[in-house]
Short mmCIF file of C-alpha atoms in Angstrom, two decimals:
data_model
loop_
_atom_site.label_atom_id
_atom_site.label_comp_id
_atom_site.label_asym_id
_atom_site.label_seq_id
_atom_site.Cartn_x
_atom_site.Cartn_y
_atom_site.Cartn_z
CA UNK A 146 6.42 -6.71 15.58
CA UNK A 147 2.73 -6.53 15.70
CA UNK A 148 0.70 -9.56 13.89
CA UNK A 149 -2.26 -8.16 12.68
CA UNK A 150 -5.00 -7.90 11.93
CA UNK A 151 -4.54 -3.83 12.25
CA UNK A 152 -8.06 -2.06 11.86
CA UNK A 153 -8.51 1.44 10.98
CA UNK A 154 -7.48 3.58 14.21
CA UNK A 155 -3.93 1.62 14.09
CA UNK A 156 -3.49 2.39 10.27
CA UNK A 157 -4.00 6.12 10.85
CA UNK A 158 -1.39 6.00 13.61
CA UNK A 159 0.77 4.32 11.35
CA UNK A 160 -0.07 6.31 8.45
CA UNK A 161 -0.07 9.98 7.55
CA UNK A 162 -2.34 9.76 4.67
CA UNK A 163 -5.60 10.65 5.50
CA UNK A 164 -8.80 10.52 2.95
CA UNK A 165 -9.13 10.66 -0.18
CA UNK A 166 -5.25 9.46 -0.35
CA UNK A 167 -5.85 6.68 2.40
CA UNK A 168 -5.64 3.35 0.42
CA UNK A 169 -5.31 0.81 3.24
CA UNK A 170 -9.09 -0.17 5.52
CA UNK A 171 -7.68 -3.55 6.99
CA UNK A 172 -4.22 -4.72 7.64
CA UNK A 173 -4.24 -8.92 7.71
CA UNK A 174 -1.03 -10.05 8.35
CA UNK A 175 2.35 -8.88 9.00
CA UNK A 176 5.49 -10.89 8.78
CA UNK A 177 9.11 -10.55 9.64
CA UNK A 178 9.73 -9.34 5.52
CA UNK A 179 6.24 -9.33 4.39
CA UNK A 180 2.38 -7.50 4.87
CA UNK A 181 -0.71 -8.24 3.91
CA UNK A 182 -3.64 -5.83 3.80
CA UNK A 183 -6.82 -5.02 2.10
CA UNK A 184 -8.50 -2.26 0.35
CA UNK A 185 -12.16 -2.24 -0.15
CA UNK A 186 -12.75 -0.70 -3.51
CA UNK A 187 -16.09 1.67 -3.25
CA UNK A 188 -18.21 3.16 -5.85
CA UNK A 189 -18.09 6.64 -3.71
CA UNK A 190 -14.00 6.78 -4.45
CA UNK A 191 -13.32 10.17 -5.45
CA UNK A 192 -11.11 8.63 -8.47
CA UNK A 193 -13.81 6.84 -10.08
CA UNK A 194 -16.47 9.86 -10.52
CA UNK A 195 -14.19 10.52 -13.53
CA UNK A 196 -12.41 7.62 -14.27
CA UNK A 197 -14.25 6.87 -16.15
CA UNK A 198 -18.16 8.29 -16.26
CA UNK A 199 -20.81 5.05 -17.00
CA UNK A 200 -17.69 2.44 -16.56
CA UNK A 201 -15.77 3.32 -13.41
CA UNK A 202 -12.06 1.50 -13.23
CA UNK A 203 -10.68 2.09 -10.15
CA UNK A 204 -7.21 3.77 -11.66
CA UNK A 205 -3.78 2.02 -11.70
CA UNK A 206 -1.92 4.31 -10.11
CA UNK A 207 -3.76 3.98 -7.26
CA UNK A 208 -3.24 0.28 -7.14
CA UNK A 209 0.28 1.19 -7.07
CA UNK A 210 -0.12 3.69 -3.81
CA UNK A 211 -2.16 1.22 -2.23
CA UNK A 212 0.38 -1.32 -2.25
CA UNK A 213 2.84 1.04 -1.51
CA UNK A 214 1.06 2.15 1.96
CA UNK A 215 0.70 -1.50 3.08
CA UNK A 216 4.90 -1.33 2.53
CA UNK A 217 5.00 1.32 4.65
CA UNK A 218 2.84 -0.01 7.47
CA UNK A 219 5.58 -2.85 7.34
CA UNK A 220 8.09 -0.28 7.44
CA UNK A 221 6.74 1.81 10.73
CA UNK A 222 6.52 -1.32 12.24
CA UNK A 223 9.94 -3.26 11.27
CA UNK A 224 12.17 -1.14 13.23
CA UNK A 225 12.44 1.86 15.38
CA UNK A 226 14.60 3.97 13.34
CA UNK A 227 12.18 3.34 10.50
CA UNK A 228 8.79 4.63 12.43
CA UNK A 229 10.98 8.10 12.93
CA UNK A 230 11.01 8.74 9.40
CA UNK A 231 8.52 9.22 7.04
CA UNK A 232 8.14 6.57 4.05
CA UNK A 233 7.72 7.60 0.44
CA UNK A 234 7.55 5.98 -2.88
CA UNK A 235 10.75 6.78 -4.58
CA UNK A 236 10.36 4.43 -7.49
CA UNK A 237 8.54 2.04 -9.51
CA UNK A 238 9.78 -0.72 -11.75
CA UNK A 239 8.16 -3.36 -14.21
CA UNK A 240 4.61 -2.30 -13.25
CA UNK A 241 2.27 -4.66 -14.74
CA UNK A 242 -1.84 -4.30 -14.95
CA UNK A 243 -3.18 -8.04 -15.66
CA UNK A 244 -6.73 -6.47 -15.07
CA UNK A 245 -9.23 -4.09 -14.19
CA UNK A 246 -10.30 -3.49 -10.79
CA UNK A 247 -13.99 -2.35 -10.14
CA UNK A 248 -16.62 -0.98 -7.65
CA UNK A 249 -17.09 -3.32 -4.92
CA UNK A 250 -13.98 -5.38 -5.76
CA UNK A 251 -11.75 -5.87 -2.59
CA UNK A 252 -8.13 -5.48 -3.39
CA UNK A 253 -5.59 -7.99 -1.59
CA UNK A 254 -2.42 -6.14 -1.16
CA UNK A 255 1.29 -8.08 -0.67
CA UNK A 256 4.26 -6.37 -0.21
CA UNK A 257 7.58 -8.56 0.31
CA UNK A 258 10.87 -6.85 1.13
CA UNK A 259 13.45 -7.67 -1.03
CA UNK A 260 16.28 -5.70 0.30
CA UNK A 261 16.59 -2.92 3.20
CA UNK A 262 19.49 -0.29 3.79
CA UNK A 263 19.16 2.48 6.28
CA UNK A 264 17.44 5.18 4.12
CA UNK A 265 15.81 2.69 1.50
CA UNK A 266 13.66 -0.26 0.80
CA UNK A 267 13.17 -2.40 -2.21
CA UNK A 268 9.83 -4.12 -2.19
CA UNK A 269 8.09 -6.69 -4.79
CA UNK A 270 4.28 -5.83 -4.34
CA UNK A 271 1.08 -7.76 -6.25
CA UNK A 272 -2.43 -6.56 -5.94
CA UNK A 273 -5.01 -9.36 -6.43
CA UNK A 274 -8.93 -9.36 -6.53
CA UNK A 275 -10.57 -13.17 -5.92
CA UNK A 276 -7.12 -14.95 -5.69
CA UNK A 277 -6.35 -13.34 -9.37
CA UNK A 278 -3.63 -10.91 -10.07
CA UNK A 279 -4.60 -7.59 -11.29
CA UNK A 280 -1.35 -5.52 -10.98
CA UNK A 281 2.39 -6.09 -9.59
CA UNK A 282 5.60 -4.20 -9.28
CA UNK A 283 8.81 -3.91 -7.46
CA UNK A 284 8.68 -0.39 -5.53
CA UNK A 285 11.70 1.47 -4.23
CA UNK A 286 10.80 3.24 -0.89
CA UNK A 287 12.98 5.93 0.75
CA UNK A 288 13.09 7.13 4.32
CA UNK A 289 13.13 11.25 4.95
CA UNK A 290 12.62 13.33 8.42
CA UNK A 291 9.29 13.82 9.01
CA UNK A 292 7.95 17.51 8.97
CA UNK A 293 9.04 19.30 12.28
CA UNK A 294 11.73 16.08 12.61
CA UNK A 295 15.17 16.14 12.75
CA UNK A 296 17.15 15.04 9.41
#
């Protein structure tokens, strides 16, 4: 498995989000269970002309994507049979938002695999900002054919 750090052109091959839905700029670290990555939090994000006009919060549920991305990365790069499918967030459990993140922030984003099967993942993911917690959650990923793929 590849170490890191992963800059942009080697999260777009791993990723098929593309902007404004792109969440990850820098991957840091990977591990044999575990990623690290960044996402630099910009007062140009599409999300935060109106969310909200004169205080701009950079929205939860985008936390939650982001750290659900750097999962995948892990994923595409954990196993073979994992980079042939395509990796998609098919749950969410005891989100929790400690704080708001803000233009400029940079968002540190750790995703931990707590147990793999074939055709799912269960991940515990924490977003930080400074070395303080702003959201966490335990994400359920599932694995589907990619379009054009074979099931």
């Amino acid at each position: 498995m590849e170490k890191g750090p992963l800059g942009s052109e080697r999260i777009l091959e791993l990723l098929p989000h593309r902007y404004p839905m792109l969440m990850i700029d820098r991957v840091l670290e990977l591990g044999e269970n575990y990623v690290r990555a960044e996402k630099l939090v910009s007062a140009s994000e599409p999300a935060l002309q109106g969310h909200f006009p004169g205080r701009p919060i950079f929205p939860g549920v985008l936390i939650i994507e982001a750290m659900a991305q750097a999962a995948a990365i892990w994923a595409a790069l954990s196993s073979e049979a994992m980079s042939q499918k395509l990796s998609v967030l098919a749950g969410v459990d005891g989100a929790r938002f400690r704080r708001q993140v803000f233009p400029g922030d940079v968002l540190q984003l750790e995703a931990r695999t707590l147990a793999a099967r074939s055709k799912l993942v269960k991940i515990e993911a924490k977003a930080s900002v400074g070395g303080e917690i702003v959201a966490e959650a335990v994400l359920l990923a599932a694995f589907v054919p990619k379009m054009g793929g074979e099931p």
